């Protein structure tokens, strides 16, 4: 089983600013965390980070027929991007949305997620652990569907 993990704009800045919201750990630490979690659940992962909406759309389109599921933290595009929502729908792959912070407790504009409309689950406010939970959720969902 292979999952594509997509991280959106500014997540490459993790650990550099706003530690009170996003913590002290860096994007490299997040990548290591995701790879460890994938190993734990026996799945392969491809990691992709971009600050560009079109690049994220392209990567989702490319994932069709290539991976079994998508884990996505679209970052700020969560709250604006119908293009990413449509790409996820077009790819037709099971997807889980992850946010480091609890977007339901933040500014009203962060409480709206277009991307969630194409996801089987949204996990928010659990920090790096949210990605572990997403891998577990996606693996169980696919196993149930195939079994
Ligand atoms: O909580 C999340 O994971 C978010 O997706 C993070 C996005 C934000 O726009 C979403 O509303 C919620 C922002 C990621 C920016 O990350 C930074 C990291 C360090 C310094 C500045 C920004």
Short mmCIF file of N, CA and C and ligand atoms in Angstrom, two decimals:
data_model
loop_
_atom_site.label_atom_id
_atom_site.label_comp_id
_atom_site.label_asym_id
_atom_site.label_seq_id
_atom_site.Cartn_x
_atom_site.Cartn_y
_atom_site.Cartn_z
N UNK A 1 0.84 -1.20 0.00
CA UNK A 1 0.00 0.00 0.00
C UNK A 1 0.88 1.26 0.00
N UNK A 2 0.57 2.16 -0.87
CA UNK A 2 1.37 3.41 -0.94
C UNK A 2 0.46 4.63 -0.76
N UNK A 3 0.87 5.54 0.11
CA UNK A 3 0.13 6.79 0.32
C UNK A 3 0.98 7.98 -0.12
N UNK A 4 0.30 8.94 -0.71
CA UNK A 4 0.93 10.23 -1.02
C UNK A 4 0.56 11.19 0.11
N UNK A 5 1.57 11.83 0.71
CA UNK A 5 1.32 12.81 1.78
C UNK A 5 1.70 14.19 1.24
N UNK A 6 0.68 15.05 1.18
CA UNK A 6 0.88 16.39 0.61
C UNK A 6 0.81 17.43 1.73
N UNK A 7 1.79 18.31 1.77
CA UNK A 7 1.78 19.44 2.70
C UNK A 7 1.83 20.74 1.92
N UNK A 8 0.92 21.64 2.27
CA UNK A 8 0.75 22.87 1.50
C UNK A 8 1.64 24.02 1.95
N UNK A 9 1.25 25.23 1.55
CA UNK A 9 2.12 26.39 1.68
C UNK A 9 2.52 26.74 3.11
N UNK A 10 3.78 27.10 3.24
CA UNK A 10 4.41 27.57 4.47
C UNK A 10 4.71 26.48 5.49
N UNK A 11 4.27 25.27 5.23
CA UNK A 11 4.59 24.21 6.20
C UNK A 11 6.09 23.90 6.19
N UNK A 12 6.77 24.29 5.11
CA UNK A 12 8.25 24.17 5.08
C UNK A 12 8.91 25.13 6.08
N UNK A 13 8.10 26.05 6.64
CA UNK A 13 8.63 27.01 7.63
C UNK A 13 8.45 26.52 9.08
N UNK A 14 7.95 25.32 9.23
CA UNK A 14 7.71 24.79 10.59
C UNK A 14 8.95 24.90 11.46
N UNK A 15 8.73 25.26 12.72
CA UNK A 15 9.84 25.35 13.67
C UNK A 15 10.59 26.66 13.58
N UNK A 16 10.31 27.43 12.54
CA UNK A 16 11.06 28.69 12.35
C UNK A 16 10.31 29.87 12.98
N UNK A 17 8.97 29.88 12.82
CA UNK A 17 8.16 30.94 13.45
C UNK A 17 6.88 30.34 14.05
N UNK A 18 6.17 31.13 14.84
CA UNK A 18 4.89 30.74 15.45
C UNK A 18 4.94 29.39 16.19
N UNK A 19 5.97 29.19 17.05
CA UNK A 19 6.05 27.90 17.76
C UNK A 19 4.87 27.67 18.69
N UNK A 20 4.23 28.79 19.15
CA UNK A 20 3.08 28.64 20.07
C UNK A 20 1.90 27.96 19.37
N UNK A 21 1.83 28.08 18.04
CA UNK A 21 0.74 27.42 17.30
C UNK A 21 1.21 26.09 16.71
N UNK A 22 2.39 26.11 16.08
CA UNK A 22 2.79 24.93 15.29
C UNK A 22 3.92 24.11 15.91
N UNK A 23 4.44 24.56 17.08
CA UNK A 23 5.49 23.80 17.75
C UNK A 23 6.89 24.17 17.28
N UNK A 24 7.88 23.52 17.91
CA UNK A 24 9.30 23.86 17.65
C UNK A 24 9.92 23.00 16.57
N UNK A 25 9.24 21.90 16.26
CA UNK A 25 9.88 20.96 15.33
C UNK A 25 9.80 21.45 13.89
N UNK A 26 10.77 21.05 13.09
CA UNK A 26 10.90 21.55 11.73
C UNK A 26 10.15 20.67 10.72
N UNK A 27 10.12 21.14 9.47
CA UNK A 27 9.49 20.33 8.42
C UNK A 27 10.26 19.02 8.21
N UNK A 28 11.58 19.07 8.35
CA UNK A 28 12.38 17.83 8.22
C UNK A 28 11.98 16.85 9.33
N UNK A 29 11.71 17.38 10.54
CA UNK A 29 11.25 16.52 11.64
C UNK A 29 9.89 15.90 11.28
N UNK A 30 9.02 16.71 10.64
CA UNK A 30 7.70 16.18 10.25
C UNK A 30 7.86 15.06 9.23
N UNK A 31 8.74 15.26 8.27
CA UNK A 31 8.97 14.20 7.26
C UNK A 31 9.45 12.91 7.93
N UNK A 32 10.38 13.06 8.88
CA UNK A 32 10.91 11.88 9.59
C UNK A 32 9.78 11.20 10.37
N UNK A 33 8.93 12.03 11.00
CA UNK A 33 7.79 11.48 11.77
C UNK A 33 6.86 10.67 10.85
N UNK A 34 6.56 11.22 9.69
CA UNK A 34 5.64 10.54 8.76
C UNK A 34 6.26 9.23 8.25
N UNK A 35 7.56 9.28 7.93
CA UNK A 35 8.22 8.05 7.45
C UNK A 35 8.23 6.97 8.53
N UNK A 36 8.47 7.37 9.79
CA UNK A 36 8.46 6.40 10.91
C UNK A 36 7.07 5.80 11.09
N UNK A 37 6.05 6.68 11.02
CA UNK A 37 4.67 6.21 11.22
C UNK A 37 4.30 5.24 10.10
N UNK A 38 4.70 5.55 8.87
CA UNK A 38 4.38 4.68 7.73
C UNK A 38 5.03 3.30 7.93
N UNK A 39 6.27 3.32 8.38
CA UNK A 39 6.99 2.05 8.62
C UNK A 39 6.24 1.22 9.65
N UNK A 40 5.77 1.90 10.70
CA UNK A 40 5.03 1.24 11.78
C UNK A 40 3.79 0.51 11.24
N UNK A 41 3.11 1.15 10.29
CA UNK A 41 1.88 0.55 9.76
C UNK A 41 2.13 -0.25 8.48
N UNK A 42 3.39 -0.38 8.08
CA UNK A 42 3.74 -1.22 6.92
C UNK A 42 3.26 -0.65 5.60
N UNK A 43 3.24 0.67 5.49
CA UNK A 43 2.86 1.27 4.20
C UNK A 43 4.03 2.11 3.66
N UNK A 44 4.04 2.27 2.34
CA UNK A 44 5.05 3.13 1.72
C UNK A 44 4.48 4.54 1.61
N UNK A 45 5.33 5.55 1.73
CA UNK A 45 4.84 6.93 1.58
C UNK A 45 5.69 7.72 0.58
N UNK A 46 4.99 8.57 -0.15
CA UNK A 46 5.66 9.56 -0.99
C UNK A 46 5.31 10.91 -0.38
N UNK A 47 6.33 11.75 -0.16
CA UNK A 47 6.10 13.05 0.48
C UNK A 47 6.23 14.17 -0.55
N UNK A 48 5.31 15.13 -0.45
CA UNK A 48 5.33 16.26 -1.38
C UNK A 48 4.93 17.51 -0.63
N UNK A 49 5.75 18.56 -0.75
CA UNK A 49 5.39 19.86 -0.16
C UNK A 49 5.51 20.91 -1.24
N UNK A 50 4.49 21.79 -1.30
CA UNK A 50 4.57 22.88 -2.26
C UNK A 50 3.86 24.10 -1.72
N UNK A 51 4.36 25.26 -2.13
CA UNK A 51 3.72 26.53 -1.79
C UNK A 51 2.78 26.99 -2.89
N UNK A 52 2.59 26.14 -3.93
CA UNK A 52 1.87 26.57 -5.12
C UNK A 52 0.62 25.70 -5.36
N UNK A 53 -0.51 26.35 -5.47
CA UNK A 53 -1.78 25.63 -5.63
C UNK A 53 -1.76 24.72 -6.87
N UNK A 54 -1.31 25.26 -8.01
CA UNK A 54 -1.30 24.47 -9.25
C UNK A 54 -0.40 23.25 -9.15
N UNK A 55 0.72 23.40 -8.46
CA UNK A 55 1.65 22.27 -8.29
C UNK A 55 0.97 21.17 -7.48
N UNK A 56 0.17 21.57 -6.48
CA UNK A 56 -0.54 20.59 -5.66
C UNK A 56 -1.61 19.89 -6.51
N UNK A 57 -2.32 20.65 -7.33
CA UNK A 57 -3.32 20.07 -8.23
C UNK A 57 -2.63 19.07 -9.17
N UNK A 58 -1.50 19.46 -9.77
CA UNK A 58 -0.75 18.57 -10.67
C UNK A 58 -0.35 17.28 -9.97
N UNK A 59 0.12 17.41 -8.71
CA UNK A 59 0.60 16.21 -7.99
C UNK A 59 -0.57 15.28 -7.68
N UNK A 60 -1.73 15.85 -7.36
CA UNK A 60 -2.91 15.01 -7.08
C UNK A 60 -3.34 14.28 -8.37
N UNK A 61 -3.34 14.99 -9.49
CA UNK A 61 -3.71 14.35 -10.76
C UNK A 61 -2.75 13.20 -11.08
N UNK A 62 -1.47 13.44 -10.84
CA UNK A 62 -0.44 12.44 -11.13
C UNK A 62 -0.60 11.20 -10.24
N UNK A 63 -1.19 11.41 -9.05
CA UNK A 63 -1.33 10.31 -8.09
C UNK A 63 -2.34 9.26 -8.54
N UNK A 64 -3.25 9.68 -9.44
CA UNK A 64 -4.29 8.76 -9.92
C UNK A 64 -3.62 7.53 -10.56
N UNK A 65 -3.95 6.35 -10.07
CA UNK A 65 -3.39 5.11 -10.60
C UNK A 65 -1.98 4.81 -10.10
N UNK A 66 -1.46 5.69 -9.25
CA UNK A 66 -0.07 5.53 -8.79
C UNK A 66 0.00 5.18 -7.30
N UNK A 67 -0.95 5.72 -6.52
CA UNK A 67 -0.96 5.44 -5.08
C UNK A 67 -2.36 4.97 -4.67
N UNK A 68 -2.45 4.48 -3.40
CA UNK A 68 -3.72 3.93 -2.92
C UNK A 68 -4.55 4.94 -2.14
N UNK A 69 -3.92 6.01 -1.69
CA UNK A 69 -4.65 7.00 -0.91
C UNK A 69 -3.81 8.25 -0.71
N UNK A 70 -4.49 9.32 -0.28
CA UNK A 70 -3.82 10.62 -0.12
C UNK A 70 -4.08 11.15 1.29
N UNK A 71 -3.01 11.66 1.90
CA UNK A 71 -3.13 12.39 3.17
C UNK A 71 -2.71 13.82 2.84
N UNK A 72 -3.56 14.76 3.19
CA UNK A 72 -3.27 16.14 2.77
C UNK A 72 -3.48 17.15 3.88
N UNK A 73 -2.46 17.97 4.11
CA UNK A 73 -2.62 19.19 4.90
C UNK A 73 -2.49 20.33 3.89
N UNK A 74 -3.61 20.83 3.39
CA UNK A 74 -3.54 21.85 2.34
C UNK A 74 -3.14 23.23 2.87
N UNK A 75 -2.91 23.33 4.18
CA UNK A 75 -2.55 24.59 4.84
C UNK A 75 -3.56 25.68 4.47
N UNK A 76 -3.11 26.85 4.08
CA UNK A 76 -4.07 27.95 3.82
C UNK A 76 -5.03 27.64 2.68
N UNK A 77 -4.62 26.78 1.74
CA UNK A 77 -5.52 26.44 0.62
C UNK A 77 -6.75 25.65 1.09
N UNK A 78 -6.68 25.09 2.30
CA UNK A 78 -7.84 24.43 2.90
C UNK A 78 -9.10 25.29 2.76
N UNK A 79 -8.87 26.59 3.06
CA UNK A 79 -9.99 27.51 3.26
C UNK A 79 -10.38 28.27 1.99
N UNK A 80 -9.68 28.00 0.89
CA UNK A 80 -9.92 28.78 -0.33
C UNK A 80 -10.04 27.95 -1.60
N UNK A 81 -9.46 26.72 -1.60
CA UNK A 81 -9.19 26.09 -2.90
C UNK A 81 -10.25 25.10 -3.38
N UNK A 82 -11.07 25.58 -4.30
CA UNK A 82 -12.00 24.67 -4.98
C UNK A 82 -11.20 23.82 -5.98
N UNK A 83 -10.07 24.35 -6.48
CA UNK A 83 -9.23 23.60 -7.43
C UNK A 83 -8.67 22.33 -6.78
N UNK A 84 -8.21 22.44 -5.53
CA UNK A 84 -7.69 21.24 -4.84
C UNK A 84 -8.84 20.29 -4.51
N UNK A 85 -9.97 20.84 -4.09
CA UNK A 85 -11.16 20.00 -3.85
C UNK A 85 -11.51 19.22 -5.12
N UNK A 86 -11.57 19.90 -6.25
CA UNK A 86 -11.94 19.24 -7.52
C UNK A 86 -10.91 18.20 -7.93
N UNK A 87 -9.62 18.50 -7.71
CA UNK A 87 -8.56 17.54 -8.07
C UNK A 87 -8.70 16.26 -7.25
N UNK A 88 -9.01 16.42 -5.95
CA UNK A 88 -9.19 15.24 -5.09
C UNK A 88 -10.38 14.42 -5.56
N UNK A 89 -11.45 15.13 -5.91
CA UNK A 89 -12.65 14.42 -6.40
C UNK A 89 -12.34 13.70 -7.71
N UNK A 90 -11.60 14.38 -8.60
CA UNK A 90 -11.27 13.79 -9.91
C UNK A 90 -10.37 12.56 -9.75
N UNK A 91 -9.43 12.63 -8.81
CA UNK A 91 -8.51 11.49 -8.61
C UNK A 91 -9.29 10.30 -8.07
N UNK A 92 -10.34 10.58 -7.30
CA UNK A 92 -11.21 9.51 -6.80
C UNK A 92 -10.53 8.57 -5.81
N UNK A 93 -9.45 9.03 -5.20
CA UNK A 93 -8.74 8.20 -4.22
C UNK A 93 -9.22 8.56 -2.82
N UNK A 94 -9.22 7.58 -1.90
CA UNK A 94 -9.59 7.94 -0.53
C UNK A 94 -8.57 8.93 0.03
N UNK A 95 -9.07 9.97 0.69
CA UNK A 95 -8.17 11.02 1.20
C UNK A 95 -8.53 11.37 2.64
N UNK A 96 -7.51 11.68 3.43
CA UNK A 96 -7.71 12.14 4.81
C UNK A 96 -7.04 13.52 4.93
N UNK A 97 -7.77 14.46 5.53
CA UNK A 97 -7.27 15.82 5.74
C UNK A 97 -6.66 15.92 7.14
N UNK A 98 -5.50 16.55 7.22
CA UNK A 98 -4.82 16.72 8.52
C UNK A 98 -4.48 18.19 8.74
N UNK A 99 -4.66 18.65 9.98
CA UNK A 99 -4.17 19.98 10.38
C UNK A 99 -3.45 19.84 11.71
N UNK A 100 -2.32 20.51 11.81
CA UNK A 100 -1.55 20.49 13.06
C UNK A 100 -2.35 21.15 14.18
N UNK A 101 -2.94 22.30 13.86
CA UNK A 101 -3.70 23.06 14.86
C UNK A 101 -5.19 22.68 14.78
N UNK A 102 -5.92 23.08 15.82
CA UNK A 102 -7.36 22.80 15.84
C UNK A 102 -8.08 23.95 15.13
N UNK A 103 -8.29 23.78 13.83
CA UNK A 103 -8.85 24.88 13.03
C UNK A 103 -10.27 25.26 13.49
N UNK A 104 -10.94 24.35 14.19
CA UNK A 104 -12.30 24.65 14.65
C UNK A 104 -12.30 25.66 15.80
N UNK A 105 -11.12 25.88 16.40
CA UNK A 105 -11.01 26.81 17.54
C UNK A 105 -10.26 28.09 17.16
N UNK A 106 -10.01 28.29 15.87
CA UNK A 106 -9.23 29.45 15.45
C UNK A 106 -10.14 30.49 14.76
N UNK A 107 -9.57 31.38 13.97
CA UNK A 107 -10.36 32.44 13.33
C UNK A 107 -11.48 31.82 12.48
N UNK A 108 -12.60 32.54 12.36
CA UNK A 108 -13.73 31.98 11.58
C UNK A 108 -13.34 31.53 10.17
N UNK A 109 -12.41 32.27 9.51
CA UNK A 109 -12.06 31.87 8.14
C UNK A 109 -11.34 30.53 8.09
N UNK A 110 -10.71 30.12 9.22
CA UNK A 110 -10.03 28.82 9.24
C UNK A 110 -11.01 27.68 9.55
N UNK A 111 -12.22 28.03 9.94
CA UNK A 111 -13.19 26.99 10.33
C UNK A 111 -13.91 26.41 9.12
N UNK A 112 -13.64 26.99 7.96
CA UNK A 112 -14.25 26.50 6.72
C UNK A 112 -13.20 25.70 5.94
N UNK A 113 -13.54 24.46 5.57
CA UNK A 113 -12.63 23.65 4.74
C UNK A 113 -13.35 23.15 3.51
N UNK A 114 -12.93 23.64 2.35
CA UNK A 114 -13.47 23.12 1.09
C UNK A 114 -12.98 21.68 0.87
N UNK A 115 -11.70 21.48 1.20
CA UNK A 115 -11.05 20.19 0.94
C UNK A 115 -11.73 19.05 1.69
N UNK A 116 -12.29 19.36 2.86
CA UNK A 116 -12.92 18.31 3.67
C UNK A 116 -14.05 17.61 2.91
N UNK A 117 -14.62 18.32 1.92
CA UNK A 117 -15.75 17.74 1.17
C UNK A 117 -15.33 16.54 0.32
N UNK A 118 -13.99 16.39 0.11
CA UNK A 118 -13.51 15.24 -0.67
C UNK A 118 -12.75 14.25 0.21
N UNK A 119 -12.87 14.40 1.55
CA UNK A 119 -12.07 13.55 2.45
C UNK A 119 -12.96 12.66 3.30
N UNK A 120 -12.45 11.47 3.61
CA UNK A 120 -13.23 10.55 4.44
C UNK A 120 -13.18 10.99 5.91
N UNK A 121 -12.12 11.76 6.28
CA UNK A 121 -12.00 12.21 7.68
C UNK A 121 -11.10 13.44 7.75
N UNK A 122 -11.38 14.30 8.73
CA UNK A 122 -10.49 15.43 9.03
C UNK A 122 -9.95 15.25 10.44
N UNK A 123 -8.63 15.34 10.56
CA UNK A 123 -7.98 15.21 11.88
C UNK A 123 -7.28 16.54 12.15
N UNK A 124 -7.65 17.21 13.24
CA UNK A 124 -7.08 18.53 13.50
C UNK A 124 -6.73 18.69 14.97
N UNK A 125 -5.64 19.42 15.23
CA UNK A 125 -5.30 19.77 16.61
C UNK A 125 -4.48 18.72 17.32
N UNK A 126 -3.95 17.76 16.58
CA UNK A 126 -3.17 16.69 17.22
C UNK A 126 -1.69 16.77 16.86
N UNK A 127 -1.27 17.88 16.29
CA UNK A 127 0.14 18.05 15.94
C UNK A 127 0.60 16.98 14.97
N UNK A 128 1.88 16.58 15.12
CA UNK A 128 2.43 15.56 14.22
C UNK A 128 1.64 14.25 14.33
N UNK A 129 1.09 13.98 15.52
CA UNK A 129 0.32 12.75 15.74
C UNK A 129 -0.87 12.62 14.81
N UNK A 130 -1.35 13.75 14.29
CA UNK A 130 -2.46 13.71 13.35
C UNK A 130 -2.11 12.95 12.08
N UNK A 131 -0.84 13.02 11.68
CA UNK A 131 -0.41 12.30 10.47
C UNK A 131 -0.37 10.79 10.73
N UNK A 132 0.04 10.42 11.96
CA UNK A 132 0.04 8.99 12.33
C UNK A 132 -1.39 8.46 12.28
N UNK A 133 -2.31 9.24 12.87
CA UNK A 133 -3.72 8.83 12.88
C UNK A 133 -4.28 8.74 11.46
N UNK A 134 -3.83 9.65 10.60
CA UNK A 134 -4.31 9.64 9.21
C UNK A 134 -3.85 8.38 8.49
N UNK A 135 -2.60 7.99 8.69
CA UNK A 135 -2.08 6.77 8.05
C UNK A 135 -2.88 5.56 8.54
N UNK A 136 -3.11 5.51 9.85
CA UNK A 136 -3.87 4.39 10.45
C UNK A 136 -5.29 4.35 9.87
N UNK A 137 -5.94 5.52 9.82
CA UNK A 137 -7.33 5.62 9.33
C UNK A 137 -7.42 5.18 7.86
N UNK A 138 -6.49 5.67 7.05
CA UNK A 138 -6.51 5.37 5.61
C UNK A 138 -6.24 3.88 5.36
N UNK A 139 -5.25 3.33 6.08
CA UNK A 139 -4.91 1.90 5.91
C UNK A 139 -6.12 1.04 6.29
N UNK A 140 -6.79 1.39 7.39
CA UNK A 140 -7.96 0.61 7.84
C UNK A 140 -9.10 0.75 6.84
N UNK A 141 -9.30 1.96 6.32
CA UNK A 141 -10.38 2.20 5.35
C UNK A 141 -10.17 1.36 4.09
N UNK A 142 -8.94 1.33 3.58
CA UNK A 142 -8.65 0.60 2.34
C UNK A 142 -8.74 -0.92 2.59
N UNK A 143 -8.24 -1.36 3.75
CA UNK A 143 -8.30 -2.79 4.09
C UNK A 143 -9.77 -3.25 4.16
N UNK A 144 -10.63 -2.41 4.77
CA UNK A 144 -12.07 -2.72 4.89
C UNK A 144 -12.70 -2.82 3.50
N UNK A 145 -12.33 -1.87 2.64
CA UNK A 145 -12.92 -1.81 1.29
C UNK A 145 -12.50 -3.02 0.45
N UNK A 146 -11.23 -3.43 0.65
CA UNK A 146 -10.71 -4.53 -0.18
C UNK A 146 -11.10 -5.88 0.38
N UNK A 147 -11.29 -5.92 1.72
CA UNK A 147 -11.59 -7.21 2.38
C UNK A 147 -13.01 -7.49 2.16
O1 LIG B 1 -3.02 23.74 11.38
C1 LIG B 1 -2.63 23.49 10.24
O2 LIG B 1 -1.99 22.48 9.96
C2 LIG B 1 -2.89 24.50 9.12
O3 LIG B 1 -3.21 23.77 7.94
C3 LIG B 1 -1.59 25.27 8.94
C4 LIG B 1 -1.69 26.41 7.94
C5 LIG B 1 -2.91 27.29 8.21
O4 LIG B 1 -3.05 28.24 7.17
C6 LIG B 1 -4.19 26.48 8.33
O5 LIG B 1 -5.26 27.35 8.64
C7 LIG B 1 -4.06 25.43 9.41
C8 LIG B 1 -0.47 27.31 7.99
C9 LIG B 1 0.84 26.60 7.87
C10 LIG B 1 1.90 27.63 8.10
O6 LIG B 1 2.88 27.07 8.90
C11 LIG B 1 3.76 27.94 9.46
C12 LIG B 1 4.75 27.34 10.17
C13 LIG B 1 5.69 28.12 10.80
C14 LIG B 1 5.63 29.47 10.69
C15 LIG B 1 4.64 30.07 9.97
C16 LIG B 1 3.70 29.29 9.35
#
